């Protein structure tokens, strides 16, 4: 069976914008990694007539239909009843699920209302997907030459259920015995359009592995997915594709999978046995926040001074009054002194500084988005980088920190190579 998969998320709260449809994103990622092609996302409210209409449309264009939400105990949880009506199936009680629900209420010393028994209902003849993190089980059923899978709405229940029980069900039904290996390559400093242009021929010719680009706040990722009966061969295919891609855009590559720029900065600092401190003006401590969000940072990160005003730059950080008077706070000279002074004050191996304009109005005759980063490494000349960034205040601050992290990674790699 060639899969044409549709995900139907059920819940009026999704349409009202009260919650984000993270389930669809998760399922799409998991399905893509396992060779199941998602063609459509649908969101429908808690209304049986509109859900029936959504299923009618889905049946015309998809042979795998996955539902999330609407399996709970309340009157507006109508997914099971609606699908049962469409397929001409009865709803029956799954005794194991009912016992689990009853045991839960005994454990928490609460009386169980009658409507909770509804959560144990399943479609007759369906394959039960056990809920190990909640009450309502999921289910899958083959009918009308299609596969229907019903999953709970809460992500904390749906995600582990799908990984443990949903994916194995699909693999068995679709006869997929291949090993599927995925790897995410992460890039910074190159736009999505430029990266795609540089590897467009590889994307056009992709078969195995597949290449899936994804852009995020100033970053680009490529997900490579290979499948083969032998896991070692799938890994070899990914290794070859990664090598080909990075022969073209490797200068922007910084890490794999779920790593971040801050993670990589800390990893390279530890490998180099170096410490760092920061002087932050426009970033207001955001760089330090990114580093200290990672556990065990104190072995390489000594501290920061948030020097938002010229007074603090001069009196605490020891930036010279002459530099501030002649060149201003938003200048190459100020960034250089900030980086050098924070390194000296904290006795660290590296000092990094951030100064610039994140707001909407010009400062010192310079446009918003003008940013200077200073980098002072022990035994080396101090570097400064001028950036012209676009976006709102918070976007400029975030991107400034990312550029600083990327500069650090490149510098540490260069030092290692020497």
PDB file of C-alpha atoms in Angstrom, residues 99-276:
ATOM      1  CA  UNK A  99     -10.358  -1.905  34.974  1.00  0.00           C
ATOM      2  CA  UNK A 100      -7.469   0.516  34.597  1.00  0.00           C
ATOM      3  CA  UNK A 101      -9.832   3.502  34.857  1.00  0.00           C
ATOM      4  CA  UNK A 102     -11.552   2.049  37.918  1.00  0.00           C
ATOM      5  CA  UNK A 103      -8.204   1.317  39.555  1.00  0.00           C
ATOM      6  CA  UNK A 104      -7.133   4.906  38.997  1.00  0.00           C
ATOM      7  CA  UNK A 105     -10.113   6.308  40.891  1.00  0.00           C
ATOM      8  CA  UNK A 106      -9.551   3.848  43.719  1.00  0.00           C
ATOM      9  CA  UNK A 107      -5.913   4.886  43.904  1.00  0.00           C
ATOM     10  CA  UNK A 108      -6.702   8.606  44.144  1.00  0.00           C
ATOM     11  CA  UNK A 109      -9.615   7.922  46.536  1.00  0.00           C
ATOM     12  CA  UNK A 110     -12.216   9.587  44.333  1.00  0.00           C
ATOM     13  CA  UNK A 111     -15.587   8.304  43.211  1.00  0.00           C
ATOM     14  CA  UNK A 112     -15.825   7.547  39.497  1.00  0.00           C
ATOM     15  CA  UNK A 113     -18.657   9.273  37.646  1.00  0.00           C
ATOM     16  CA  UNK A 114     -20.620   7.133  35.213  1.00  0.00           C
ATOM     17  CA  UNK A 115     -19.433   9.040  32.149  1.00  0.00           C
ATOM     18  CA  UNK A 116     -15.856   7.883  32.742  1.00  0.00           C
ATOM     19  CA  UNK A 117     -16.892   4.415  31.554  1.00  0.00           C
ATOM     20  CA  UNK A 118     -17.242   6.011  28.114  1.00  0.00           C
ATOM     21  CA  UNK A 119     -13.479   6.353  27.945  1.00  0.00           C
ATOM     22  CA  UNK A 120     -13.181   2.548  27.793  1.00  0.00           C
ATOM     23  CA  UNK A 121     -15.347   2.300  24.681  1.00  0.00           C
ATOM     24  CA  UNK A 122     -13.691   1.078  21.512  1.00  0.00           C
ATOM     25  CA  UNK A 123     -14.848   0.288  18.003  1.00  0.00           C
ATOM     26  CA  UNK A 124     -15.799  -3.358  17.667  1.00  0.00           C
ATOM     27  CA  UNK A 125     -13.177  -5.434  15.832  1.00  0.00           C
ATOM     28  CA  UNK A 126     -10.565  -2.721  16.333  1.00  0.00           C
ATOM     29  CA  UNK A 127      -6.976  -3.184  17.459  1.00  0.00           C
ATOM     30  CA  UNK A 128      -6.573  -1.553  20.879  1.00  0.00           C
ATOM     31  CA  UNK A 129      -3.694   0.845  21.522  1.00  0.00           C
ATOM     32  CA  UNK A 130      -3.111   0.767  25.257  1.00  0.00           C
ATOM     33  CA  UNK A 131      -2.992   4.077  27.119  1.00  0.00           C
ATOM     34  CA  UNK A 132      -0.201   3.796  29.677  1.00  0.00           C
ATOM     35  CA  UNK A 133      -0.283   7.512  30.517  1.00  0.00           C
ATOM     36  CA  UNK A 134      -4.000   8.225  30.774  1.00  0.00           C
ATOM     37  CA  UNK A 135      -7.420   6.613  30.589  1.00  0.00           C
ATOM     38  CA  UNK A 136      -8.916   6.416  27.094  1.00  0.00           C
ATOM     39  CA  UNK A 137      -7.259   3.764  24.909  1.00  0.00           C
ATOM     40  CA  UNK A 138      -6.542   4.429  21.268  1.00  0.00           C
ATOM     41  CA  UNK A 139      -7.586   2.087  18.498  1.00  0.00           C
ATOM     42  CA  UNK A 140      -6.946   1.186  14.876  1.00  0.00           C
ATOM     43  CA  UNK A 141      -9.237  -0.506  12.421  1.00  0.00           C
ATOM     44  CA  UNK A 142      -9.183  -1.487   8.748  1.00  0.00           C
ATOM     45  CA  UNK A 143     -12.357  -0.677   6.822  1.00  0.00           C
ATOM     46  CA  UNK A 144     -13.237   0.495   3.310  1.00  0.00           C
ATOM     47  CA  UNK A 145      -9.675  -0.382   2.175  1.00  0.00           C
ATOM     48  CA  UNK A 146      -8.382   2.221   4.595  1.00  0.00           C
ATOM     49  CA  UNK A 147      -6.755   2.313   7.992  1.00  0.00           C
ATOM     50  CA  UNK A 148      -8.379   4.473  10.650  1.00  0.00           C
ATOM     51  CA  UNK A 149      -6.455   5.227  13.816  1.00  0.00           C
ATOM     52  CA  UNK A 150      -7.920   7.085  16.789  1.00  0.00           C
ATOM     53  CA  UNK A 151      -5.562   8.634  19.328  1.00  0.00           C
ATOM     54  CA  UNK A 152      -6.187  10.715  22.464  1.00  0.00           C
ATOM     55  CA  UNK A 153      -5.768  14.484  22.345  1.00  0.00           C
ATOM     56  CA  UNK A 154      -3.442  15.198  25.295  1.00  0.00           C
ATOM     57  CA  UNK A 155       0.136  15.085  23.915  1.00  0.00           C
ATOM     58  CA  UNK A 156       1.380  13.425  27.105  1.00  0.00           C
ATOM     59  CA  UNK A 157      -0.874  10.461  26.290  1.00  0.00           C
ATOM     60  CA  UNK A 158      -0.823  10.509  22.493  1.00  0.00           C
ATOM     61  CA  UNK A 159       2.927  10.658  21.924  1.00  0.00           C
ATOM     62  CA  UNK A 160       4.009   7.617  23.976  1.00  0.00           C
ATOM     63  CA  UNK A 161       0.989   5.650  22.733  1.00  0.00           C
ATOM     64  CA  UNK A 162       1.856   6.307  19.107  1.00  0.00           C
ATOM     65  CA  UNK A 163       5.546   5.510  19.541  1.00  0.00           C
ATOM     66  CA  UNK A 164       4.987   2.281  21.482  1.00  0.00           C
ATOM     67  CA  UNK A 165       1.828   0.937  19.833  1.00  0.00           C
ATOM     68  CA  UNK A 166       0.835   3.037  16.812  1.00  0.00           C
ATOM     69  CA  UNK A 167       4.035   2.822  14.785  1.00  0.00           C
ATOM     70  CA  UNK A 168       4.459  -0.966  15.277  1.00  0.00           C
ATOM     71  CA  UNK A 169       0.865  -1.405  14.079  1.00  0.00           C
ATOM     72  CA  UNK A 170       1.601   0.474  10.858  1.00  0.00           C
ATOM     73  CA  UNK A 171       4.856  -1.388  10.293  1.00  0.00           C
ATOM     74  CA  UNK A 172       3.085  -4.721  10.607  1.00  0.00           C
ATOM     75  CA  UNK A 173       0.106  -3.777   8.433  1.00  0.00           C
ATOM     76  CA  UNK A 174       2.213  -2.189   5.711  1.00  0.00           C
ATOM     77  CA  UNK A 175       4.888  -4.880   5.761  1.00  0.00           C
ATOM     78  CA  UNK A 176       7.683  -2.441   6.523  1.00  0.00           C
ATOM     79  CA  UNK A 177      10.669  -4.374   7.811  1.00  0.00           C
ATOM     80  CA  UNK A 178      13.302  -1.908   6.691  1.00  0.00           C
ATOM     81  CA  UNK A 179      15.440  -0.118   9.215  1.00  0.00           C
ATOM     82  CA  UNK A 180      14.737   3.618   9.033  1.00  0.00           C
ATOM     83  CA  UNK A 181      17.503   5.973  10.163  1.00  0.00           C
ATOM     84  CA  UNK A 182      17.175   9.750  10.397  1.00  0.00           C
ATOM     85  CA  UNK A 183      19.741  12.431  11.079  1.00  0.00           C
ATOM     86  CA  UNK A 184      19.239  16.180  11.374  1.00  0.00           C
ATOM     87  CA  UNK A 185      21.996  18.495  10.123  1.00  0.00           C
ATOM     88  CA  UNK A 186      21.929  22.008  11.590  1.00  0.00           C
ATOM     89  CA  UNK A 187      23.194  25.163   9.843  1.00  0.00           C
ATOM     90  CA  UNK A 188      23.532  28.807  10.836  1.00  0.00           C
ATOM     91  CA  UNK A 189      24.476  31.870   8.826  1.00  0.00           C
ATOM     92  CA  UNK A 190      22.894  30.726   5.568  1.00  0.00           C
ATOM     93  CA  UNK A 191      19.297  31.317   4.550  1.00  0.00           C
ATOM     94  CA  UNK A 192      16.936  28.515   3.639  1.00  0.00           C
ATOM     95  CA  UNK A 193      16.641  29.710   0.032  1.00  0.00           C
ATOM     96  CA  UNK A 194      20.421  29.860  -0.431  1.00  0.00           C
ATOM     97  CA  UNK A 195      21.001  26.457   1.121  1.00  0.00           C
ATOM     98  CA  UNK A 196      18.299  24.898  -1.058  1.00  0.00           C
ATOM     99  CA  UNK A 197      19.803  26.568  -4.129  1.00  0.00           C
ATOM    100  CA  UNK A 198      23.221  25.114  -3.303  1.00  0.00           C
ATOM    101  CA  UNK A 199      21.858  21.559  -3.022  1.00  0.00           C
ATOM    102  CA  UNK A 200      18.825  21.782  -5.332  1.00  0.00           C
ATOM    103  CA  UNK A 201      20.085  19.036  -7.629  1.00  0.00           C
ATOM    104  CA  UNK A 202      20.394  16.686  -4.648  1.00  0.00           C
ATOM    105  CA  UNK A 203      16.855  17.521  -3.504  1.00  0.00           C
ATOM    106  CA  UNK A 204      15.484  17.008  -7.023  1.00  0.00           C
ATOM    107  CA  UNK A 205      17.188  13.618  -7.340  1.00  0.00           C
ATOM    108  CA  UNK A 206      16.465  12.384  -3.808  1.00  0.00           C
ATOM    109  CA  UNK A 207      15.244   8.829  -3.394  1.00  0.00           C
ATOM    110  CA  UNK A 208      17.052   7.142  -0.540  1.00  0.00           C
ATOM    111  CA  UNK A 209      18.042   9.020   1.579  1.00  0.00           C
ATOM    112  CA  UNK A 210      15.382  11.708   1.433  1.00  0.00           C
ATOM    113  CA  UNK A 211      16.243  15.339   2.204  1.00  0.00           C
ATOM    114  CA  UNK A 212      13.778  17.553   4.072  1.00  0.00           C
ATOM    115  CA  UNK A 213      14.771  21.222   4.627  1.00  0.00           C
ATOM    116  CA  UNK A 214      13.258  23.194   7.501  1.00  0.00           C
ATOM    117  CA  UNK A 215      13.848  26.832   8.410  1.00  0.00           C
ATOM    118  CA  UNK A 216      13.721  28.278  11.927  1.00  0.00           C
ATOM    119  CA  UNK A 217      14.643  31.582  13.573  1.00  0.00           C
ATOM    120  CA  UNK A 218      17.857  32.320  11.677  1.00  0.00           C
ATOM    121  CA  UNK A 219      18.718  28.634  11.358  1.00  0.00           C
ATOM    122  CA  UNK A 220      18.195  25.940   8.738  1.00  0.00           C
ATOM    123  CA  UNK A 221      18.008  22.204   9.295  1.00  0.00           C
ATOM    124  CA  UNK A 222      18.109  19.279   6.903  1.00  0.00           C
ATOM    125  CA  UNK A 223      16.557  15.979   7.930  1.00  0.00           C
ATOM    126  CA  UNK A 224      18.140  13.035   6.107  1.00  0.00           C
ATOM    127  CA  UNK A 225      16.172   9.781   6.237  1.00  0.00           C
ATOM    128  CA  UNK A 226      17.399   6.486   4.827  1.00  0.00           C
ATOM    129  CA  UNK A 227      15.808   3.057   4.844  1.00  0.00           C
ATOM    130  CA  UNK A 228      17.350  -0.362   4.276  1.00  0.00           C
ATOM    131  CA  UNK A 229      16.969  -3.889   5.592  1.00  0.00           C
ATOM    132  CA  UNK A 230      20.455  -3.543   7.079  1.00  0.00           C
ATOM    133  CA  UNK A 231      20.870  -0.707   9.554  1.00  0.00           C
ATOM    134  CA  UNK A 232      24.560  -0.339   8.716  1.00  0.00           C
ATOM    135  CA  UNK A 233      23.688   0.260   5.063  1.00  0.00           C
ATOM    136  CA  UNK A 234      21.109   2.909   5.981  1.00  0.00           C
ATOM    137  CA  UNK A 235      23.767   4.671   8.075  1.00  0.00           C
ATOM    138  CA  UNK A 236      26.247   4.451   5.189  1.00  0.00           C
ATOM    139  CA  UNK A 237      23.722   6.062   2.821  1.00  0.00           C
ATOM    140  CA  UNK A 238      23.187   8.955   5.249  1.00  0.00           C
ATOM    141  CA  UNK A 239      26.925   9.380   5.796  1.00  0.00           C
ATOM    142  CA  UNK A 240      27.509   9.644   2.041  1.00  0.00           C
ATOM    143  CA  UNK A 241      24.716  12.187   1.573  1.00  0.00           C
ATOM    144  CA  UNK A 242      25.911  14.254   4.526  1.00  0.00           C
ATOM    145  CA  UNK A 243      29.429  14.309   3.089  1.00  0.00           C
ATOM    146  CA  UNK A 244      28.134  15.462  -0.303  1.00  0.00           C
ATOM    147  CA  UNK A 245      25.952  18.189   1.203  1.00  0.00           C
ATOM    148  CA  UNK A 246      28.657  19.513   3.513  1.00  0.00           C
ATOM    149  CA  UNK A 247      31.179  19.617   0.677  1.00  0.00           C
ATOM    150  CA  UNK A 248      29.012  22.521  -0.518  1.00  0.00           C
ATOM    151  CA  UNK A 249      27.599  24.162   2.624  1.00  0.00           C
ATOM    152  CA  UNK A 250      29.751  22.709   5.400  1.00  0.00           C
ATOM    153  CA  UNK A 251      31.021  26.150   6.374  1.00  0.00           C
ATOM    154  CA  UNK A 252      27.624  26.830   7.929  1.00  0.00           C
ATOM    155  CA  UNK A 253      27.195  23.431   9.613  1.00  0.00           C
ATOM    156  CA  UNK A 254      27.346  23.385  13.408  1.00  0.00           C
ATOM    157  CA  UNK A 255      25.751  20.229  14.806  1.00  0.00           C
ATOM    158  CA  UNK A 256      23.322  17.324  14.742  1.00  0.00           C
ATOM    159  CA  UNK A 257      19.779  16.474  15.760  1.00  0.00           C
ATOM    160  CA  UNK A 258      18.472  18.382  18.817  1.00  0.00           C
ATOM    161  CA  UNK A 259      21.639  20.277  19.714  1.00  0.00           C
ATOM    162  CA  UNK A 260      21.622  24.074  19.881  1.00  0.00           C
ATOM    163  CA  UNK A 261      24.244  26.719  19.219  1.00  0.00           C
ATOM    164  CA  UNK A 262      24.606  27.201  22.980  1.00  0.00           C
ATOM    165  CA  UNK A 263      25.083  23.450  23.468  1.00  0.00           C
ATOM    166  CA  UNK A 264      27.838  23.454  20.874  1.00  0.00           C
ATOM    167  CA  UNK A 265      29.565  26.479  22.409  1.00  0.00           C
ATOM    168  CA  UNK A 266      29.740  24.691  25.748  1.00  0.00           C
ATOM    169  CA  UNK A 267      30.924  21.450  24.139  1.00  0.00           C
ATOM    170  CA  UNK A 268      33.753  23.196  22.275  1.00  0.00           C
ATOM    171  CA  UNK A 269      34.756  25.196  25.346  1.00  0.00           C
ATOM    172  CA  UNK A 270      35.108  21.982  27.333  1.00  0.00           C
ATOM    173  CA  UNK A 271      37.064  20.293  24.563  1.00  0.00           C
ATOM    174  CA  UNK A 272      39.393  23.299  24.438  1.00  0.00           C
ATOM    175  CA  UNK A 273      39.574  23.493  28.249  1.00  0.00           C
ATOM    176  CA  UNK A 274      38.683  27.187  28.089  1.00  0.00           C
ATOM    177  CA  UNK A 275      36.451  29.483  30.144  1.00  0.00           C
ATOM    178  CA  UNK A 276      34.276  32.364  28.993  1.00  0.00           C
TER     179      UNK A 276
END
